[in-house]
Amino acid sequence: MTRPLQREDGRLDLARRAAELDRQIRAYQPWPGSFVETRNGRLTLWAASPGASEHLPSGRFTARGLATGDGTLLLHEVQPAGGRRMPWVEYLRGRPGVVGSDVLPIL
């Protein structure tokens, strides 16, 4: 038994291991979904997989995904706030300033 899931349960803690975050993304579909907050608003993550370490601070966007506590979370499919689902490379094509930026901290 557990409490009902709430929307805030879907927020990713990027200090955790990439494999754990990958499992969270798959488990929380379709509700409550998994997301991070960026300068451009909420980014929902629909498909991802764990990858090798890029030795970056956790929470930083890379060309392949997001730096995590132990490596990289390779992003495959995302959805920006108010937008449609799209492949990660398509998302980057429309937002060139994302790579190298940081996810907003959890308040």
Coordinates of N, CA, C and O in Angstrom, one line a residue:
M1 N 0.8 -1.2 0.0 CA 0.0 0.0 0.0 C 0.9 1.2 0.0 O 1.9 1.3 0.6
T2 N 0.4 2.2 -0.7 CA 1.2 3.5 -0.8 C 0.1 4.6 -1.0 O -1.0 4.4 -1.3
R3 N 0.6 5.8 -0.8 CA -0.3 7.0 -1.0 C -0.5 7.1 -2.6 O 0.3 6.7 -3.4
P4 N -1.6 7.8 -3.0 CA -1.8 8.0 -4.4 C -0.7 8.9 -4.9 O -0.2 9.8 -4.2
L5 N -0.3 8.7 -6.2 CA 0.8 9.5 -6.8 C 0.3 10.9 -7.0 O -0.9 11.1 -7.3
Q6 N 1.2 11.9 -6.9 CA 0.9 13.3 -7.2 C 1.8 13.7 -8.3 O 2.8 13.1 -8.6
R7 N 1.4 14.8 -8.9 CA 2.2 15.3 -10.1 C 3.6 15.6 -9.7 O 4.5 15.3 -10.4
E8 N 3.9 16.1 -8.5 CA 5.2 16.4 -8.1 C 6.1 15.2 -7.9 O 7.4 15.3 -7.9
D9 N 5.5 14.0 -7.8 CA 6.3 12.8 -7.7 C 7.1 12.5 -8.9 O 8.1 11.8 -8.9
G10 N 6.7 13.1 -10.1 CA 7.4 12.9 -11.3 C 8.7 13.7 -11.5 O 9.4 13.5 -12.5
R11 N 8.9 14.7 -10.6 CA 10.1 15.5 -10.8 C 11.4 14.6 -10.6 O 11.5 13.9 -9.6
L12 N 12.3 14.7 -11.5 CA 13.5 13.9 -11.4 C 14.6 14.6 -10.6 O 14.8 15.8 -10.7
D13 N 15.2 13.8 -9.7 CA 16.3 14.2 -8.9 C 17.6 13.8 -9.6 O 18.0 12.6 -9.5
L14 N 18.3 14.7 -10.3 CA 19.4 14.3 -11.2 C 20.7 13.9 -10.4 O 21.7 13.6 -11.0
A15 N 20.6 14.0 -9.1 CA 21.8 13.5 -8.3 C 21.7 12.0 -8.2 O 22.7 11.4 -7.8
R16 N 20.6 11.4 -8.5 CA 20.5 9.9 -8.5 C 21.2 9.3 -9.7 O 21.5 10.0 -10.7
R17 N 21.3 8.0 -9.7 CA 22.0 7.2 -10.8 C 21.1 7.2 -12.0 O 19.9 7.2 -11.9
A18 N 21.7 7.2 -13.2 CA 21.0 7.2 -14.4 C 20.1 6.0 -14.6 O 19.0 6.2 -15.1
A19 N 20.5 4.9 -14.1 CA 19.6 3.7 -14.2 C 18.4 3.8 -13.4 O 17.3 3.4 -13.8
E20 N 18.5 4.4 -12.2 CA 17.3 4.7 -11.4 C 16.3 5.7 -12.1 O 15.1 5.5 -12.0
L21 N 16.9 6.7 -12.7 CA 16.1 7.7 -13.4 C 15.4 7.1 -14.6 O 14.2 7.4 -14.8
D22 N 16.1 6.2 -15.3 CA 15.5 5.5 -16.4 C 14.3 4.7 -16.0 O 13.2 4.7 -16.6
R23 N 14.4 4.0 -14.9 CA 13.3 3.2 -14.3 C 12.1 4.1 -13.9 O 11.0 3.7 -14.1
Q24 N 12.4 5.2 -13.3 CA 11.4 6.1 -12.9 C 10.6 6.7 -14.1 O 9.4 6.7 -14.1
I25 N 11.3 7.0 -15.2 CA 10.6 7.5 -16.3 C 9.7 6.5 -16.9 O 8.5 6.8 -17.3
R26 N 10.1 5.2 -17.0 CA 9.2 4.2 -17.5 C 8.1 3.9 -16.6 O 7.0 3.6 -17.0
A27 N 8.3 3.9 -15.2 CA 7.3 3.6 -14.3 C 6.2 4.6 -14.2 O 5.0 4.3 -13.9
Y28 N 6.6 5.9 -14.4 CA 5.6 7.0 -14.2 C 4.9 7.4 -15.4 O 4.5 8.5 -15.6
Q29 N 4.8 6.5 -16.4 CA 4.0 6.8 -17.6 C 2.7 6.1 -17.6 O 2.6 4.9 -17.2
P30 N 1.6 6.6 -17.9 CA 1.4 8.0 -18.3 C 1.3 9.0 -17.1 O 1.4 10.2 -17.3
W31 N 1.0 8.5 -15.9 CA 0.8 9.4 -14.8 C 1.8 9.1 -13.7 O 1.9 7.9 -13.4
P32 N 2.4 10.0 -13.1 CA 2.4 11.4 -13.3 C 3.3 12.0 -14.3 O 3.4 13.2 -14.5
G33 N 4.0 11.1 -15.0 CA 5.0 11.5 -16.0 C 6.3 11.9 -15.2 O 6.3 12.1 -14.0
S34 N 7.4 12.1 -16.0 CA 8.7 12.5 -15.4 C 9.1 13.7 -16.1 O 9.0 13.9 -17.3
F35 N 9.6 14.7 -15.3 CA 9.9 16.0 -15.8 C 11.1 16.7 -15.1 O 11.4 16.3 -14.0
V36 N 11.6 17.7 -15.7 CA 12.6 18.6 -15.1 C 12.2 20.0 -15.5 O 11.4 20.2 -16.4
E37 N 12.6 21.0 -14.7 CA 12.3 22.4 -14.9 C 13.5 23.0 -15.6 O 14.6 22.9 -15.1
T38 N 13.2 23.8 -16.7 CA 14.3 24.4 -17.4 C 14.0 25.9 -17.4 O 12.9 26.4 -17.0
R39 N 14.9 26.7 -18.0 CA 14.7 28.1 -18.2 C 13.5 28.4 -19.1 O 12.8 29.4 -19.0
N40 N 13.2 27.4 -20.0 CA 12.1 27.5 -21.0 C 10.8 26.9 -20.5 O 9.9 26.7 -21.2
G41 N 10.8 26.4 -19.2 CA 9.6 25.8 -18.7 C 9.8 24.3 -18.4 O 11.0 23.8 -18.5
R42 N 8.8 23.6 -18.2 CA 8.8 22.2 -17.8 C 9.1 21.4 -19.1 O 8.6 21.6 -20.1
L43 N 10.0 20.4 -18.9 CA 10.4 19.5 -20.0 C 10.0 18.1 -19.5 O 10.6 17.6 -18.6
T44 N 9.0 17.5 -20.2 CA 8.6 16.1 -19.8 C 9.5 15.1 -20.6 O 9.7 15.3 -21.8
L45 N 9.9 14.1 -19.9 CA 10.8 13.1 -20.5 C 10.0 11.8 -20.7 O 9.5 11.2 -19.8
W46 N 9.9 11.4 -22.0 CA 9.1 10.2 -22.3 C 9.9 9.0 -22.5 O 9.4 7.9 -22.3
A47 N 11.1 9.1 -23.0 CA 11.9 7.9 -23.3 C 13.4 8.3 -23.1 O 13.8 9.4 -23.5
A48 N 14.1 7.5 -22.3 CA 15.5 7.7 -22.0 C 16.2 6.4 -21.7 O 15.5 5.3 -21.6
S49 N 17.5 6.4 -21.6 CA 18.2 5.2 -21.2 C 19.5 5.7 -20.5 O 20.0 6.8 -20.8
P50 N 20.1 4.8 -19.6 CA 21.3 5.2 -19.0 C 22.5 5.1 -20.0 O 22.5 4.3 -20.9
G51 N 23.5 6.1 -19.8 CA 24.6 6.1 -20.6 C 25.9 6.2 -19.8 O 25.9 6.3 -18.6
A52 N 27.0 6.3 -20.5 CA 28.3 6.5 -19.8 C 28.5 7.8 -19.2 O 27.9 8.8 -19.7
S53 N 29.4 7.9 -18.3 CA 29.7 9.2 -17.6 C 30.4 10.2 -18.6 O 31.2 9.8 -19.4
E54 N 30.0 11.5 -18.4 CA 30.7 12.5 -19.2 C 31.4 13.5 -18.3 O 31.9 14.5 -18.7
H55 N 31.5 13.1 -17.0 CA 32.2 13.9 -16.0 C 31.7 15.4 -16.0 O 32.5 16.3 -16.0
L56 N 30.4 15.6 -15.9 CA 29.8 16.9 -15.8 C 29.0 17.0 -14.5 O 28.6 16.0 -14.0
P57 N 28.8 18.2 -14.0 CA 27.9 18.3 -12.8 C 26.5 17.8 -13.1 O 26.0 18.0 -14.2
S58 N 25.9 17.1 -12.2 CA 24.6 16.6 -12.4 C 23.6 17.7 -12.7 O 23.7 18.8 -12.1
G59 N 22.7 17.5 -13.6 CA 21.7 18.5 -13.9 C 22.1 19.4 -15.1 O 21.3 20.3 -15.5
R60 N 23.2 19.1 -15.8 CA 23.6 19.9 -17.0 C 23.2 19.1 -18.3 O 23.4 17.9 -18.4
F61 N 22.6 19.9 -19.2 CA 22.2 19.3 -20.5 C 23.4 19.1 -21.3 O 24.3 19.9 -21.4
T62 N 23.5 18.0 -22.0 CA 24.6 17.7 -23.0 C 23.9 17.4 -24.3 O 22.7 17.4 -24.4
A63 N 24.7 17.2 -25.4 CA 24.1 17.0 -26.7 C 23.4 15.6 -26.7 O 22.5 15.4 -27.5
R64 N 23.7 14.7 -25.8 CA 23.0 13.4 -25.7 C 21.9 13.3 -24.7 O 21.1 12.4 -24.8
G65 N 21.9 14.2 -23.7 CA 20.9 14.1 -22.7 C 21.2 15.0 -21.5 O 21.5 16.2 -21.6
L66 N 21.2 14.3 -20.3 CA 21.3 15.0 -19.0 C 22.4 14.3 -18.2 O 22.4 13.1 -18.1
A67 N 23.3 15.1 -17.6 CA 24.3 14.6 -16.7 C 23.6 14.2 -15.4 O 22.8 15.0 -14.9
T68 N 23.9 13.1 -14.8 CA 23.3 12.6 -13.6 C 24.4 12.4 -12.5 O 25.6 12.6 -12.8
G69 N 24.0 11.8 -11.4 CA 24.9 11.5 -10.3 C 26.1 10.6 -10.7 O 27.2 10.7 -10.2
D70 N 25.8 9.7 -11.6 CA 26.9 8.7 -12.0 C 27.2 8.6 -13.5 O 27.9 7.7 -13.9
G71 N 26.5 9.4 -14.3 CA 26.7 9.2 -15.7 C 25.8 10.2 -16.5 O 25.6 11.3 -16.1
T72 N 25.3 9.7 -17.6 CA 24.4 10.4 -18.4 C 23.1 9.7 -18.6 O 23.1 8.5 -18.8
L73 N 22.0 10.5 -18.6 CA 20.7 9.9 -18.9 C 20.5 10.3 -20.4 O 20.3 11.5 -20.7
L74 N 20.6 9.3 -21.3 CA 20.4 9.6 -22.7 C 19.0 9.8 -23.0 O 18.1 9.0 -22.7
L75 N 18.6 11.0 -23.5 CA 17.2 11.3 -23.8 C 16.9 10.9 -25.2 O 17.7 11.2 -26.2
H76 N 15.7 10.3 -25.4 CA 15.3 9.9 -26.7 C 14.0 10.7 -27.2 O 13.9 11.0 -28.3
E77 N 13.1 10.8 -26.3 CA 11.8 11.5 -26.6 C 11.4 12.4 -25.5 O 11.4 12.0 -24.3
V78 N 11.2 13.7 -25.8 CA 10.8 14.7 -24.8 C 9.6 15.5 -25.3 O 9.2 15.4 -26.4
Q79 N 9.0 16.3 -24.3 CA 7.9 17.1 -24.7 C 8.0 18.5 -23.9 O 7.9 18.5 -22.7
P80 N 8.3 19.6 -24.6 CA 8.3 20.9 -23.9 C 7.0 21.3 -23.5 O 5.9 20.9 -24.0
A81 N 6.9 22.2 -22.5 CA 5.6 22.7 -22.0 C 4.8 23.3 -23.1 O 5.4 24.1 -23.8
G82 N 3.6 22.9 -23.3 CA 2.7 23.5 -24.3 C 3.0 23.0 -25.7 O 2.5 23.4 -26.7
G83 N 4.0 22.0 -25.8 CA 4.4 21.5 -27.1 C 4.0 20.1 -27.3 O 3.3 19.5 -26.5
R84 N 4.5 19.5 -28.4 CA 4.2 18.1 -28.7 C 5.4 17.2 -28.3 O 6.5 17.7 -28.2
R85 N 5.2 15.9 -28.3 CA 6.3 15.0 -28.1 C 7.2 15.0 -29.3 O 6.7 15.1 -30.4
M86 N 8.5 14.9 -29.1 CA 9.4 15.0 -30.2 C 10.7 14.3 -29.8 O 11.0 14.2 -28.6
P87 N 11.5 13.8 -30.8 CA 12.8 13.3 -30.5 C 13.7 14.3 -29.9 O 13.6 15.5 -30.2
W88 N 14.7 13.9 -29.1 CA 15.6 14.8 -28.4 C 16.4 15.6 -29.4 O 16.5 16.8 -29.2
V89 N 16.8 15.1 -30.5 CA 17.6 15.8 -31.5 C 16.8 16.9 -32.1 O 17.3 18.0 -32.4
E90 N 15.5 16.6 -32.3 CA 14.6 17.7 -32.9 C 14.4 18.8 -31.9 O 14.4 20.0 -32.3
Y91 N 14.3 18.5 -30.6 CA 14.1 19.5 -29.6 C 15.4 20.4 -29.6 O 15.2 21.6 -29.5
L92 N 16.5 19.8 -29.7 CA 17.8 20.6 -29.7 C 17.9 21.4 -30.9 O 18.4 22.6 -30.8
R93 N 17.4 21.0 -32.0 CA 17.5 21.7 -33.3 C 16.8 23.0 -33.2 O 17.2 24.1 -33.7
G94 N 15.7 23.1 -32.4 CA 14.9 24.3 -32.3 C 15.3 25.1 -31.1 O 14.9 26.3 -30.9
R95 N 16.2 24.6 -30.2 CA 16.7 25.3 -29.0 C 18.2 25.2 -28.9 O 18.6 24.4 -28.0
P96 N 19.0 25.9 -29.7 CA 20.4 25.7 -29.7 C 21.1 26.0 -28.4 O 22.2 25.5 -28.1
G97 N 20.5 26.8 -27.5 CA 21.1 27.2 -26.2 C 21.0 26.2 -25.1 O 21.4 26.5 -24.0
V98 N 20.3 25.1 -25.4 CA 20.0 24.1 -24.3 C 21.3 23.4 -23.8 O 21.5 23.3 -22.7
V99 N 22.1 23.0 -24.8 CA 23.3 22.2 -24.5 C 24.2 23.1 -23.6 O 24.6 24.2 -24.0
G100 N 24.6 22.6 -22.5 CA 25.5 23.4 -21.5 C 24.7 24.1 -20.5 O 25.3 24.6 -19.5
S101 N 23.4 24.2 -20.6 CA 22.6 24.9 -19.6 C 22.3 23.9 -18.5 O 22.4 22.7 -18.6
D102 N 21.8 24.4 -17.4 CA 21.5 23.6 -16.2 C 20.0 23.5 -16.0 O 19.2 24.4 -16.3
V103 N 19.5 22.4 -15.4 CA 18.2 22.2 -15.0 C 18.0 23.1 -13.7 O 18.9 23.2 -12.9
L104 N 16.8 23.7 -13.6 CA 16.6 24.5 -12.4 C 16.5 23.6 -11.2 O 16.0 22.5 -11.2
P105 N 17.1 24.1 -10.1 CA 17.1 23.3 -8.8 C 15.7 23.1 -8.3 O 14.8 23.9 -8.5
I106 N 15.6 22.1 -7.5 CA 14.3 21.8 -6.8 C 14.2 22.7 -5.6 O 15.1 22.8 -4.8
L107 N 13.1 23.4 -5.5 CA 12.9 24.4 -4.5 C 12.2 23.8 -3.3 O 11.4 23.0 -3.3

